[in-house]
Structures are given as C-alpha cells and as structure tokens.
Amino acid sequence: MMSEQGSGEQLSRRDELKGAGLKVTLPRMKILDLLEKSNQIHMSAEDVYRQLLEMGEDIGLATVYRVLTQFEGAGLVKRHHFDTGHSVFELERGDHHDHLLCIKCGRVEEFIDEMIEKHQKSIAKQRGFTITDHSLVIYGICKQCR
Amino acid sequence: MMSEQGSGEQLSRRDELKGAGLKVTLPRMKILDLLEKSNQIHMSAEDVYRQLLEMGEDIGLATVYRVLTQFEGAGLVKRHHFDTGHSVFELERGDHHDHLLCIKCGRVEEFIDEMIEKHQKSIAKQRGFTITDHSLVIYGICKQCR
DNA sequence: AACTAAATGAAAAGTAATCTCATCCTTACC
DNA sequence: GGTAAGGATGAGATTACTTTTCATTTAGTT
C-alpha cells in the first residue's frame, strides 16, 4: 500500500533530479531538501554532512561530496571558493548575484548591480573573451562587527 | 674580499624585505627574484618550487609556502584563489586590478574599470560594510581558444 | 519479482598546505 | 672581522579537504 507521500515540493525536486539525468535516490533527495530548507545560504560539504547526521540520516561524506559535485555539473548548485581554502555550495535559484562577505563573522550578503554586469560584458567583449561565468566578492567588515 | 654584487635591483629588493621586517635570506631573495623576473603573472607555490629546482636552487617546498605567506602578510604579493582549488601568488605592483581568465588555456588578462570600482564602493557603503579587499574574476574562453 | 546499471558507504589514497624540530644563517654586538 | 642569539630553513610528519576504489545496495526497467 503506497501512501501518497509526494508533496508538490517533493515532486518538483524529483523532476529537478530527473531533468539533470540523475536517478532519484534517497541521499540526493535529502541533500537537495537540506539545501532548500536550510537558512544557511552557503554550505560546505562538511556542513551538509553534519546536518544530515544531526537529522539522523546516515549518508556518507563521500556521497555528499559526490552528490554536490554532480549537482554542480547539473546546474542545481553553484560552488564558490571565496578565500577560505574550501568550497561552499549554494542552491542555484536562477538569479545570478555577487557577494559581500564579512571577514570577521563570516556573514554573507548578496547583491546585484546591473551596471557592473554590463561593464563586465563589455570588457570581455573588448578582449575577445566569451564569458562563461564570473565571480565578484567584496570582502570587508560588516556593520555589526565594528 | 667582498665583490660589489649589489645591483640597484638587488638593493631595492633588500629594502623591500627589510621594510617588511624580514631578514634578508637567500631563499627570500631568490623567491622575490623569481617572482619579479618570471613571465608568469600568477604562480602557485609548486610553480615557484619547481622553477627554483630547475634553476639549481635547493629551497624546500615548506620554505616556499612560508615565504610566500610572509610576503602576502607584508603586502609584497597578493594571493588569489580563483576556481582552481589552490592558491596562486602575484607580485604586488601597487596597481589594483581584476582578472579575465580563460578556462581552456589558463591565460590571464588584467583589467581595471573605474566604474565597477565605484559601484562596489557604493554598494558596500549602502550595506554598512567597510571594504578590506575585493576580487572580481571573469571566467571565459579567449579568442585563441575558440 | 527479477535484472541491470548506477549509486552508495567505508576506507584508502591523493592534494594542498602547515607544522615540528634539529640545524643553519643573519644580524647585532664586541 | 669574530661571535653570540634568535630567527630562518629543510625534511619529513601532519592536517584538512577532497577524490577514488570496490564491494554492496538501490533505483528503474522488463
């Protein structure tokens, strides 16, 4: 007796995975779920792993790394390097944005500036580059930390 | 009998080190020398280490890492993270600039755009951030690689 | 329900970077 | 110029992060 488990949300998650050519497995669903529900914008593989453990899920660290990398390839998440030495992942919500990062507390704010985007495009064009991606991070000290 | 080894160039390098509060040692001089003379703008610690080996210098990798980090602290070099997973170092020449990076051949071009700089400052101000640094990298495919 | 291929978990391996500590070299002082 | 003291170095151990391997499990198909 199959109960109607699939909420609309879960169905759409299923589709995201299928659309990416990935089998719908428990670990993948749980990780996607966590990324969507977490209030943390950027999560490292370790963060994801630990939170899953706390939730009682038994998912290996290797799987977390593997799945996050696959999600990146599928365009479901974006990987950032910032200046920390390890990767953090952010759910791709379609809206490109840049980052402001507090070097004291780690706080991250997002922003977009159309003028900056335009200038970037024109610079790339001038130099004969076809843009595939770009990354703008402003490091500083936030209001609360001063 | 000490011969007059010090060219003007070497003297200024000496001063750079002293000014940074660092003893003038052979490894530091060689590394600084390499960074100044290399035609590679960005070098990883491994790059520096290997090139020194090739030049017949016997400088340990640990020293290269240590010295580059000290140079960074002293403002002699700038460390970049890009999206490669490891750090690269660039000699600090006083002129701030951003980067265009070809993801196929690794080619790096530098650029500055005053308008972008201004917009960054105004965004940080709006949000109450005091900027300490910023990093803008445009990833793409260069003319030659297409 | 059974089959096939892909996905997973645990442990091993691989990288980049840092640390430890005995030895060496610079600098400051005589 | 010689010498003492403390910082600097090199080799190897160590850490942190990430990827790979391989036996087992699971999802999607028949």
mmCIF file of C-alpha atoms (C1' of nucleotides) in Angstrom:
data_model
loop_
_atom_site.group_PDB
_atom_site.id
_atom_site.type_symbol
_atom_site.label_atom_id
_atom_site.label_comp_id
_atom_site.label_asym_id
_atom_site.label_seq_id
_atom_site.Cartn_x
_atom_site.Cartn_y
_atom_site.Cartn_z
ATOM 1 C CA MET A 1 0.000 0.000 0.000
ATOM 2 C CA MET A 2 1.732 3.072 -1.278
ATOM 3 C CA SER A 3 0.764 6.169 0.627
ATOM 4 C CA GLU A 4 0.658 9.462 -1.230
ATOM 5 C CA GLN A 5 3.963 10.707 0.064
ATOM 6 C CA GLY A 6 4.808 13.076 -2.716
ATOM 7 C CA SER A 7 4.008 16.637 -1.883
ATOM 8 C CA GLY A 8 4.201 19.133 -4.688
ATOM 9 C CA GLU A 9 7.538 20.181 -3.364
ATOM 10 C CA GLN A 10 8.921 16.685 -3.476
ATOM 11 C CA LEU A 11 7.607 16.080 -6.937
ATOM 12 C CA SER A 12 9.375 19.147 -8.208
ATOM 13 C CA ARG A 13 12.561 18.015 -6.525
ATOM 14 C CA ARG A 14 12.172 14.661 -8.225
ATOM 15 C CA ASP A 15 11.890 16.469 -11.522
ATOM 16 C CA GLU A 16 14.944 18.547 -10.841
ATOM 17 C CA LEU A 17 16.955 15.390 -10.390
ATOM 18 C CA LYS A 18 15.474 13.589 -13.351
ATOM 19 C CA GLY A 19 15.887 16.641 -15.510
ATOM 20 C CA ALA A 20 19.556 16.578 -14.571
ATOM 21 C CA GLY A 21 19.785 12.963 -15.684
ATOM 22 C CA LEU A 22 20.288 11.720 -12.140
ATOM 23 C CA LYS A 23 18.490 8.832 -10.500
ATOM 24 C CA VAL A 24 16.186 9.847 -7.732
ATOM 25 C CA THR A 25 17.917 8.372 -4.707
ATOM 26 C CA LEU A 26 17.417 8.944 -1.045
ATOM 27 C CA PRO A 27 20.742 10.692 -0.452
ATOM 28 C CA ARG A 28 20.169 13.040 -3.362
ATOM 29 C CA MET A 29 16.671 13.900 -2.204
ATOM 30 C CA LYS A 30 17.838 14.513 1.350
ATOM 31 C CA ILE A 31 20.710 16.717 0.286
ATOM 32 C CA LEU A 32 18.569 18.751 -2.080
ATOM 33 C CA ASP A 33 15.963 19.033 0.655
ATOM 34 C CA LEU A 34 18.513 20.257 3.143
ATOM 35 C CA LEU A 35 19.899 22.848 0.742
ATOM 36 C CA GLU A 36 16.424 24.154 0.056
ATOM 37 C CA LYS A 37 15.315 24.297 3.659
ATOM 38 C CA SER A 38 18.486 25.398 5.399
ATOM 39 C CA ASN A 39 18.667 29.001 6.434
ATOM 40 C CA GLN A 40 22.371 28.905 5.659
ATOM 41 C CA ILE A 41 22.962 30.223 2.165
ATOM 42 C CA HIS A 42 26.381 28.681 1.700
ATOM 43 C CA MET A 43 27.168 25.228 2.973
ATOM 44 C CA SER A 44 30.384 23.283 2.814
ATOM 45 C CA ALA A 45 30.327 19.552 2.208
ATOM 46 C CA GLU A 46 31.116 19.102 5.889
ATOM 47 C CA ASP A 47 28.207 21.342 6.857
ATOM 48 C CA VAL A 48 25.833 19.252 4.788
ATOM 49 C CA TYR A 49 27.256 16.033 6.175
ATOM 50 C CA ARG A 50 26.989 17.149 9.784
ATOM 51 C CA GLN A 51 23.473 18.480 9.442
ATOM 52 C CA LEU A 52 22.363 15.232 7.845
ATOM 53 C CA LEU A 53 23.912 13.314 10.737
ATOM 54 C CA GLU A 54 22.063 15.506 13.212
ATOM 55 C CA MET A 55 18.848 14.799 11.359
ATOM 56 C CA GLY A 56 19.547 11.122 11.810
ATOM 57 C CA GLU A 57 20.330 10.480 8.168
ATOM 58 C CA ASP A 58 23.115 8.033 7.550
ATOM 59 C CA ILE A 59 24.768 9.437 4.464
ATOM 60 C CA GLY A 60 28.489 9.140 3.917
ATOM 61 C CA LEU A 61 30.760 12.098 3.461
ATOM 62 C CA ALA A 62 31.983 10.701 0.158
ATOM 63 C CA THR A 63 28.424 10.664 -1.104
ATOM 64 C CA VAL A 64 27.903 14.238 -0.009
ATOM 65 C CA TYR A 65 30.936 15.362 -1.958
ATOM 66 C CA ARG A 66 29.938 13.264 -4.947
ATOM 67 C CA VAL A 67 26.364 14.471 -4.989
ATOM 68 C CA LEU A 68 27.279 18.119 -4.537
ATOM 69 C CA THR A 69 29.704 17.867 -7.426
ATOM 70 C CA GLN A 70 27.022 16.244 -9.571
ATOM 71 C CA PHE A 71 24.570 18.935 -8.591
ATOM 72 C CA GLU A 72 27.100 21.496 -9.637
ATOM 73 C CA GLY A 73 27.513 19.812 -13.001
ATOM 74 C CA ALA A 74 23.761 19.711 -13.396
ATOM 75 C CA GLY A 75 23.455 23.381 -12.536
ATOM 76 C CA LEU A 76 21.436 22.728 -9.403
ATOM 77 C CA VAL A 77 24.008 24.308 -7.139
ATOM 78 C CA LYS A 78 26.841 26.764 -7.533
ATOM 79 C CA ARG A 79 30.234 26.189 -5.998
ATOM 80 C CA HIS A 80 32.098 29.140 -4.545
ATOM 81 C CA HIS A 81 35.695 29.275 -3.401
ATOM 82 C CA PHE A 82 35.901 32.628 -1.660
ATOM 83 C CA ASP A 83 39.161 32.949 0.256
ATOM 84 C CA THR A 84 38.676 30.155 2.723
ATOM 85 C CA GLY A 85 40.510 27.237 1.215
ATOM 86 C CA HIS A 86 37.434 25.052 0.954
ATOM 87 C CA SER A 87 34.389 25.016 -1.286
ATOM 88 C CA VAL A 88 30.935 26.117 -0.301
ATOM 89 C CA PHE A 89 27.776 25.343 -2.216
ATOM 90 C CA GLU A 90 24.729 27.449 -2.823
ATOM 91 C CA LEU A 91 21.426 26.352 -4.278
ATOM 92 C CA GLU A 92 21.021 27.748 -7.761
ATOM 93 C CA ARG A 93 17.846 29.777 -7.816
ATOM 94 C CA GLY A 94 18.252 31.191 -11.279
ATOM 95 C CA ASP A 95 19.149 34.641 -10.075
ATOM 96 C CA HIS A 96 22.775 35.450 -10.544
ATOM 97 C CA HIS A 97 24.247 37.594 -7.817
ATOM 98 C CA ASP A 98 27.528 38.676 -6.314
ATOM 99 C CA HIS A 99 28.659 38.592 -2.690
ATOM 100 C CA LEU A 100 29.643 40.792 0.191
ATOM 101 C CA LEU A 101 31.485 38.817 2.828
ATOM 102 C CA CYS A 102 32.367 39.852 6.361
ATOM 103 C CA ILE A 103 35.835 38.627 7.206
ATOM 104 C CA LYS A 104 35.118 38.779 10.949
ATOM 105 C CA CYS A 105 31.831 36.937 11.369
ATOM 106 C CA GLY A 106 31.515 35.217 8.012
ATOM 107 C CA ARG A 107 28.206 36.914 7.276
ATOM 108 C CA VAL A 108 27.326 36.858 3.584
ATOM 109 C CA GLU A 109 25.098 39.266 1.739
ATOM 110 C CA GLU A 110 24.069 39.034 -1.862
ATOM 111 C CA PHE A 111 23.748 41.844 -4.320
ATOM 112 C CA ILE A 112 23.329 42.538 -7.985
ATOM 113 C CA ASP A 113 24.367 45.627 -9.826
ATOM 114 C CA GLU A 114 23.289 45.870 -13.411
ATOM 115 C CA MET A 115 25.892 48.468 -14.214
ATOM 116 C CA ILE A 116 28.685 46.207 -13.009
ATOM 117 C CA GLU A 117 27.276 43.320 -15.036
ATOM 118 C CA LYS A 118 27.181 45.462 -18.152
ATOM 119 C CA HIS A 119 30.702 46.678 -17.716
ATOM 120 C CA GLN A 120 31.927 43.128 -17.288
ATOM 121 C CA LYS A 121 30.300 42.089 -20.527
ATOM 122 C CA SER A 122 31.790 44.991 -22.397
ATOM 123 C CA ILE A 123 35.269 44.295 -21.022
ATOM 124 C CA ALA A 124 35.066 40.650 -22.058
ATOM 125 C CA LYS A 125 33.848 41.652 -25.480
ATOM 126 C CA GLN A 126 36.672 44.160 -25.972
ATOM 127 C CA ARG A 127 39.187 41.432 -25.226
ATOM 128 C CA GLY A 128 37.574 38.722 -27.307
ATOM 129 C CA PHE A 129 36.517 36.601 -24.333
ATOM 130 C CA THR A 130 33.271 34.669 -24.286
ATOM 131 C CA ILE A 131 32.099 34.825 -20.692
ATOM 132 C CA THR A 132 31.179 31.513 -19.128
ATOM 133 C CA ASP A 133 30.957 32.742 -15.566
ATOM 134 C CA HIS A 134 32.180 35.396 -13.227
ATOM 135 C CA SER A 135 32.723 35.921 -9.578
ATOM 136 C CA LEU A 136 32.751 39.146 -7.646
ATOM 137 C CA VAL A 137 33.318 39.104 -3.924
ATOM 138 C CA ILE A 138 33.728 42.172 -1.786
ATOM 139 C CA TYR A 139 35.498 41.375 1.472
ATOM 140 C CA GLY A 140 35.016 43.691 4.388
ATOM 141 C CA ILE A 141 33.771 44.224 7.900
ATOM 142 C CA CYS A 142 30.049 44.430 8.431
ATOM 143 C CA LYS A 143 28.145 46.945 10.485
ATOM 144 C CA GLN A 144 27.726 44.652 13.494
ATOM 145 C CA CYS A 145 31.406 43.769 13.650
ATOM 146 C CA ARG A 146 32.685 47.305 14.005
ATOM 147 C CA MET B 1 87.117 40.143 -0.407
ATOM 148 C CA MET B 2 83.524 41.095 -0.955
ATOM 149 C CA SER B 3 82.799 41.983 -4.529
ATOM 150 C CA GLU B 4 80.234 44.631 -5.290
ATOM 151 C CA GLN B 5 77.427 42.225 -6.007
ATOM 152 C CA GLY B 6 74.536 44.507 -5.262
ATOM 153 C CA SER B 7 72.945 45.902 -8.348
ATOM 154 C CA GLY B 8 70.382 48.609 -7.880
ATOM 155 C CA GLU B 9 67.728 45.981 -8.389
ATOM 156 C CA GLN B 10 69.063 43.801 -5.635
ATOM 157 C CA LEU B 11 69.411 46.661 -3.246
ATOM 158 C CA SER B 12 65.794 47.599 -3.703
ATOM 159 C CA ARG B 13 64.800 44.002 -3.114
ATOM 160 C CA ARG B 14 66.812 44.020 0.073
ATOM 161 C CA ASP B 15 64.924 47.090 1.143
ATOM 162 C CA GLU B 16 61.593 45.516 0.316
ATOM 163 C CA LEU B 17 62.401 42.655 2.654
ATOM 164 C CA LYS B 18 63.815 44.827 5.399
ATOM 165 C CA GLY B 19 60.902 47.189 5.133
ATOM 166 C CA ALA B 20 58.657 44.214 5.685
ATOM 167 C CA GLY B 21 60.584 43.343 8.833
ATOM 168 C CA LEU B 22 62.026 40.206 7.279
ATOM 169 C CA LYS B 23 65.610 39.108 7.383
ATOM 170 C CA VAL B 24 67.366 39.174 4.040
ATOM 171 C CA THR B 25 67.955 35.497 3.396
ATOM 172 C CA LEU B 26 68.908 33.626 0.284
ATOM 173 C CA PRO B 27 65.572 31.831 -0.153
ATOM 174 C CA ARG B 28 63.632 35.061 0.213
ATOM 175 C CA MET B 29 65.830 36.864 -2.279
ATOM 176 C CA LYS B 30 65.592 34.030 -4.780
ATOM 177 C CA ILE B 31 61.835 33.790 -4.498
ATOM 178 C CA LEU B 32 61.350 37.524 -4.827
ATOM 179 C CA ASP B 33 63.745 37.497 -7.756
ATOM 180 C CA LEU B 34 61.830 34.728 -9.459
ATOM 181 C CA LEU B 35 58.510 36.464 -8.976
ATOM 182 C CA GLU B 36 59.906 39.657 -10.449
ATOM 183 C CA LYS B 37 61.584 38.043 -13.417
ATOM 184 C CA SER B 38 59.130 35.308 -14.318
ATOM 185 C CA ASN B 39 56.926 35.950 -17.291
ATOM 186 C CA GLN B 40 54.185 34.059 -15.492
ATOM 187 C CA ILE B 41 51.960 36.535 -13.685
ATOM 188 C CA HIS B 42 50.434 34.051 -11.294
ATOM 189 C CA MET B 43 52.496 31.329 -9.714
ATOM 190 C CA SER B 44 51.479 28.625 -7.314
ATOM 191 C CA ALA B 45 53.818 27.575 -4.530
ATOM 192 C CA GLU B 46 54.551 24.440 -6.538
ATOM 193 C CA ASP B 47 55.374 26.538 -9.607
ATOM 194 C CA VAL B 48 57.851 28.578 -7.606
ATOM 195 C CA TYR B 49 59.335 25.472 -6.043
ATOM 196 C CA ARG B 50 59.776 23.683 -9.369
ATOM 197 C CA GLN B 51 61.280 26.680 -11.119
ATOM 198 C CA LEU B 52 63.762 27.149 -8.294
ATOM 199 C CA LEU B 53 64.710 23.491 -8.580
ATOM 200 C CA GLU B 54 65.246 23.895 -12.305
ATOM 201 C CA MET B 55 67.460 26.886 -11.619
ATOM 202 C CA GLY B 56 69.534 24.681 -9.370
ATOM 203 C CA GLU B 57 68.394 26.330 -6.156
ATOM 204 C CA ASP B 58 67.884 23.964 -3.282
ATOM 205 C CA ILE B 59 64.948 25.531 -1.471
ATOM 206 C CA GLY B 60 62.387 23.401 0.308
ATOM 207 C CA LEU B 61 58.713 23.466 -0.506
ATOM 208 C CA ALA B 62 57.872 24.313 3.099
ATOM 209 C CA THR B 63 60.048 27.379 2.814
ATOM 210 C CA VAL B 64 58.354 28.423 -0.389
ATOM 211 C CA TYR B 65 54.939 28.240 1.262
ATOM 212 C CA ARG B 66 56.216 30.003 4.360
ATOM 213 C CA VAL B 67 57.905 32.774 2.442
ATOM 214 C CA LEU B 68 55.001 33.368 0.103
ATOM 215 C CA THR B 69 52.663 33.641 3.069
ATOM 216 C CA GLN B 70 55.014 36.089 4.746
ATOM 217 C CA PHE B 71 55.242 38.088 1.545
ATOM 218 C CA GLU B 72 51.488 38.191 1.452
ATOM 219 C CA GLY B 73 51.357 39.463 5.020
ATOM 220 C CA ALA B 74 53.943 42.073 4.150
ATOM 221 C CA GLY B 75 51.994 43.192 1.104
ATOM 222 C CA LEU B 76 54.713 42.145 -1.309
ATOM 223 C CA VAL B 77 52.491 39.642 -3.086
ATOM 224 C CA LYS B 78 48.789 39.082 -3.473
ATOM 225 C CA ARG B 79 47.213 35.675 -3.078
ATOM 226 C CA HIS B 80 44.381 34.704 -5.417
ATOM 227 C CA HIS B 81 42.095 31.732 -5.133
ATOM 228 C CA PHE B 82 40.283 31.711 -8.470
ATOM 229 C CA ASP B 83 38.357 28.489 -9.004
ATOM 230 C CA THR B 84 41.241 26.088 -9.122
ATOM 231 C CA GLY B 85 41.394 24.765 -5.601
ATOM 232 C CA HIS B 86 44.857 26.073 -4.908
ATOM 233 C CA SER B 87 46.373 29.471 -4.301
ATOM 234 C CA VAL B 88 48.367 31.452 -6.793
ATOM 235 C CA PHE B 89 50.552 34.414 -5.987
ATOM 236 C CA GLU B 90 51.126 37.606 -7.884
ATOM 237 C CA LEU B 91 53.749 40.219 -7.229
ATOM 238 C CA GLU B 92 52.141 43.334 -5.797
ATOM 239 C CA ARG B 93 52.962 46.217 -8.066
ATOM 240 C CA GLY B 94 50.773 48.781 -6.425
ATOM 241 C CA ASP B 95 48.183 48.778 -9.143
ATOM 242 C CA HIS B 96 44.977 47.062 -8.183
ATOM 243 C CA HIS B 97 43.329 45.165 -10.998
ATOM 244 C CA ASP B 98 40.797 42.468 -11.721
ATOM 245 C CA HIS B 99 41.160 39.377 -13.890
ATOM 246 C CA LEU B 100 39.900 37.734 -17.024
ATOM 247 C CA LEU B 101 40.733 34.045 -17.035
ATOM 248 C CA CYS B 102 40.494 31.602 -19.927
ATOM 249 C CA ILE B 103 39.187 28.287 -18.651
ATOM 250 C CA LYS B 104 40.705 26.405 -21.591
ATOM 251 C CA CYS B 105 44.294 27.573 -21.731
ATOM 252 C CA GLY B 106 44.639 29.285 -18.377
ATOM 253 C CA ARG B 107 45.554 32.599 -19.967
ATOM 254 C CA VAL B 108 45.100 35.526 -17.601
ATOM 255 C CA GLU B 109 44.486 39.121 -18.532
ATOM 256 C CA GLU B 110 44.265 42.022 -16.168
ATOM 257 C CA PHE B 111 41.882 44.930 -16.320
ATOM 258 C CA ILE B 112 40.602 47.831 -14.310
ATOM 259 C CA ASP B 113 37.294 49.543 -14.672
ATOM 260 C CA GLU B 114 36.807 52.643 -12.619
ATOM 261 C CA MET B 115 33.056 52.471 -12.932
ATOM 262 C CA ILE B 116 32.981 48.976 -11.462
ATOM 263 C CA GLU B 117 35.243 50.062 -8.618
ATOM 264 C CA LYS B 118 32.964 52.975 -7.837
ATOM 265 C CA HIS B 119 29.854 50.836 -7.839
ATOM 266 C CA GLN B 120 31.472 48.362 -5.482
ATOM 267 C CA LYS B 121 32.285 51.110 -3.042
ATOM 268 C CA SER B 122 28.778 52.457 -3.135
ATOM 269 C CA ILE B 123 27.267 49.010 -2.599
ATOM 270 C CA ALA B 124 29.482 48.377 0.408
ATOM 271 C CA LYS B 125 28.620 51.773 1.809
ATOM 272 C CA GLN B 126 24.895 51.198 1.398
ATOM 273 C CA ARG B 127 25.164 47.990 3.391
ATOM 274 C CA GLY B 128 27.427 49.321 6.097
ATOM 275 C CA PHE B 129 30.457 47.289 5.055
ATOM 276 C CA THR B 130 33.978 48.638 5.287
ATOM 277 C CA ILE B 131 35.778 47.167 2.306
ATOM 278 C CA THR B 132 39.076 45.485 3.048
ATOM 279 C CA ASP B 133 39.515 43.825 -0.301
ATOM 280 C CA HIS B 134 37.656 42.557 -3.286
ATOM 281 C CA SER B 135 38.055 40.083 -6.039
ATOM 282 C CA LEU B 136 36.498 40.087 -9.463
ATOM 283 C CA VAL B 137 37.244 37.320 -11.894
ATOM 284 C CA ILE B 138 35.591 36.867 -15.247
ATOM 285 C CA TYR B 139 35.877 33.294 -16.479
ATOM 286 C CA GLY B 140 35.552 32.634 -20.172
ATOM 287 C CA ILE B 141 37.108 31.382 -23.346
ATOM 288 C CA CYS B 142 39.689 33.558 -25.002
ATOM 289 C CA LYS B 143 39.957 34.486 -28.660
ATOM 290 C CA GLN B 144 42.661 31.918 -29.426
ATOM 291 C CA CYS B 145 40.756 29.044 -27.835
ATOM 292 C CA ARG B 146 37.657 29.346 -29.979
ATOM 293 C "C1'" DA C 1 9.503 -10.181 -8.879
ATOM 294 C "C1'" DA C 2 13.929 -10.273 -11.344
ATOM 295 C "C1'" DC C 3 17.516 -7.974 -13.840
ATOM 296 C "C1'" DT C 4 20.942 -4.406 -14.927
ATOM 297 C "C1'" DA C 5 23.305 -0.497 -14.272
ATOM 298 C "C1'" DA C 6 24.030 3.117 -11.470
ATOM 299 C "C1'" DA C 7 24.611 4.822 -6.632
ATOM 300 C "C1'" DT C 8 26.307 4.312 -2.042
ATOM 301 C "C1'" DG C 9 29.407 3.772 2.184
ATOM 302 C "C1'" DA C 10 33.752 2.836 4.262
ATOM 303 C "C1'" DA C 11 38.248 3.019 3.850
ATOM 304 C "C1'" DA C 12 42.239 4.129 1.249
ATOM 305 C "C1'" DA C 13 44.509 7.396 -1.455
ATOM 306 C "C1'" DG C 14 45.532 11.882 -3.226
ATOM 307 C "C1'" DT C 15 46.455 17.072 -2.805
ATOM 308 C "C1'" DA C 16 47.448 21.365 -0.951
ATOM 309 C "C1'" DA C 17 49.185 23.453 2.825
ATOM 310 C "C1'" DT C 18 51.056 23.710 7.525
ATOM 311 C "C1'" DC C 19 53.764 22.316 11.482
ATOM 312 C "C1'" DT C 20 57.791 20.367 14.077
ATOM 313 C "C1'" DC C 21 62.309 20.382 15.255
ATOM 314 C "C1'" DA C 22 67.198 19.902 14.653
ATOM 315 C "C1'" DT C 23 70.445 22.560 12.098
ATOM 316 C "C1'" DC C 24 71.953 26.716 9.752
ATOM 317 C "C1'" DC C 25 72.430 31.585 8.686
ATOM 318 C "C1'" DT C 26 71.699 36.896 9.594
ATOM 319 C "C1'" DT C 27 72.137 40.412 12.217
ATOM 320 C "C1'" DA C 28 73.680 42.912 16.136
ATOM 321 C "C1'" DC C 29 77.213 43.485 19.109
ATOM 322 C "C1'" DC C 30 82.146 43.381 20.647
ATOM 323 C "C1'" DG D 1 86.350 40.798 11.458
ATOM 324 C "C1'" DG D 2 84.690 37.486 15.001
ATOM 325 C "C1'" DT D 3 80.950 35.801 17.853
ATOM 326 C "C1'" DA D 4 76.558 35.145 20.241
ATOM 327 C "C1'" DA D 5 71.372 34.867 19.894
ATOM 328 C "C1'" DG D 6 67.379 34.330 17.646
ATOM 329 C "C1'" DG D 7 65.100 33.956 13.523
ATOM 330 C "C1'" DA D 8 65.045 31.054 9.160
ATOM 331 C "C1'" DT D 9 65.466 26.783 6.804
ATOM 332 C "C1'" DG D 10 64.793 21.797 5.140
ATOM 333 C "C1'" DA D 11 62.992 17.235 5.597
ATOM 334 C "C1'" DG D 12 59.541 14.783 6.959
ATOM 335 C "C1'" DA D 13 55.348 14.295 9.671
ATOM 336 C "C1'" DT D 14 50.825 16.041 9.934
ATOM 337 C "C1'" DT D 15 46.406 18.123 8.961
ATOM 338 C "C1'" DA D 16 42.402 19.391 6.235
ATOM 339 C "C1'" DC D 17 39.845 18.756 2.362
ATOM 340 C "C1'" DT D 18 38.512 16.065 -1.477
ATOM 341 C "C1'" DT D 19 38.506 12.100 -4.631
ATOM 342 C "C1'" DT D 20 38.902 7.262 -5.691
ATOM 343 C "C1'" DT D 21 38.249 2.270 -5.079
ATOM 344 C "C1'" DC D 22 35.500 -1.533 -4.553
ATOM 345 C "C1'" DA D 23 32.142 -4.499 -2.505
ATOM 346 C "C1'" DT D 24 27.331 -3.960 -1.525
ATOM 347 C "C1'" DT D 25 22.869 -1.809 -2.135
ATOM 348 C "C1'" DT D 26 19.257 0.500 -4.620
ATOM 349 C "C1'" DA D 27 16.531 2.515 -8.493
ATOM 350 C "C1'" DG D 28 14.433 1.994 -12.788
ATOM 351 C "C1'" DT D 29 13.133 -1.484 -16.204
ATOM 352 C "C1'" DT D 30 11.166 -5.862 -18.087
#
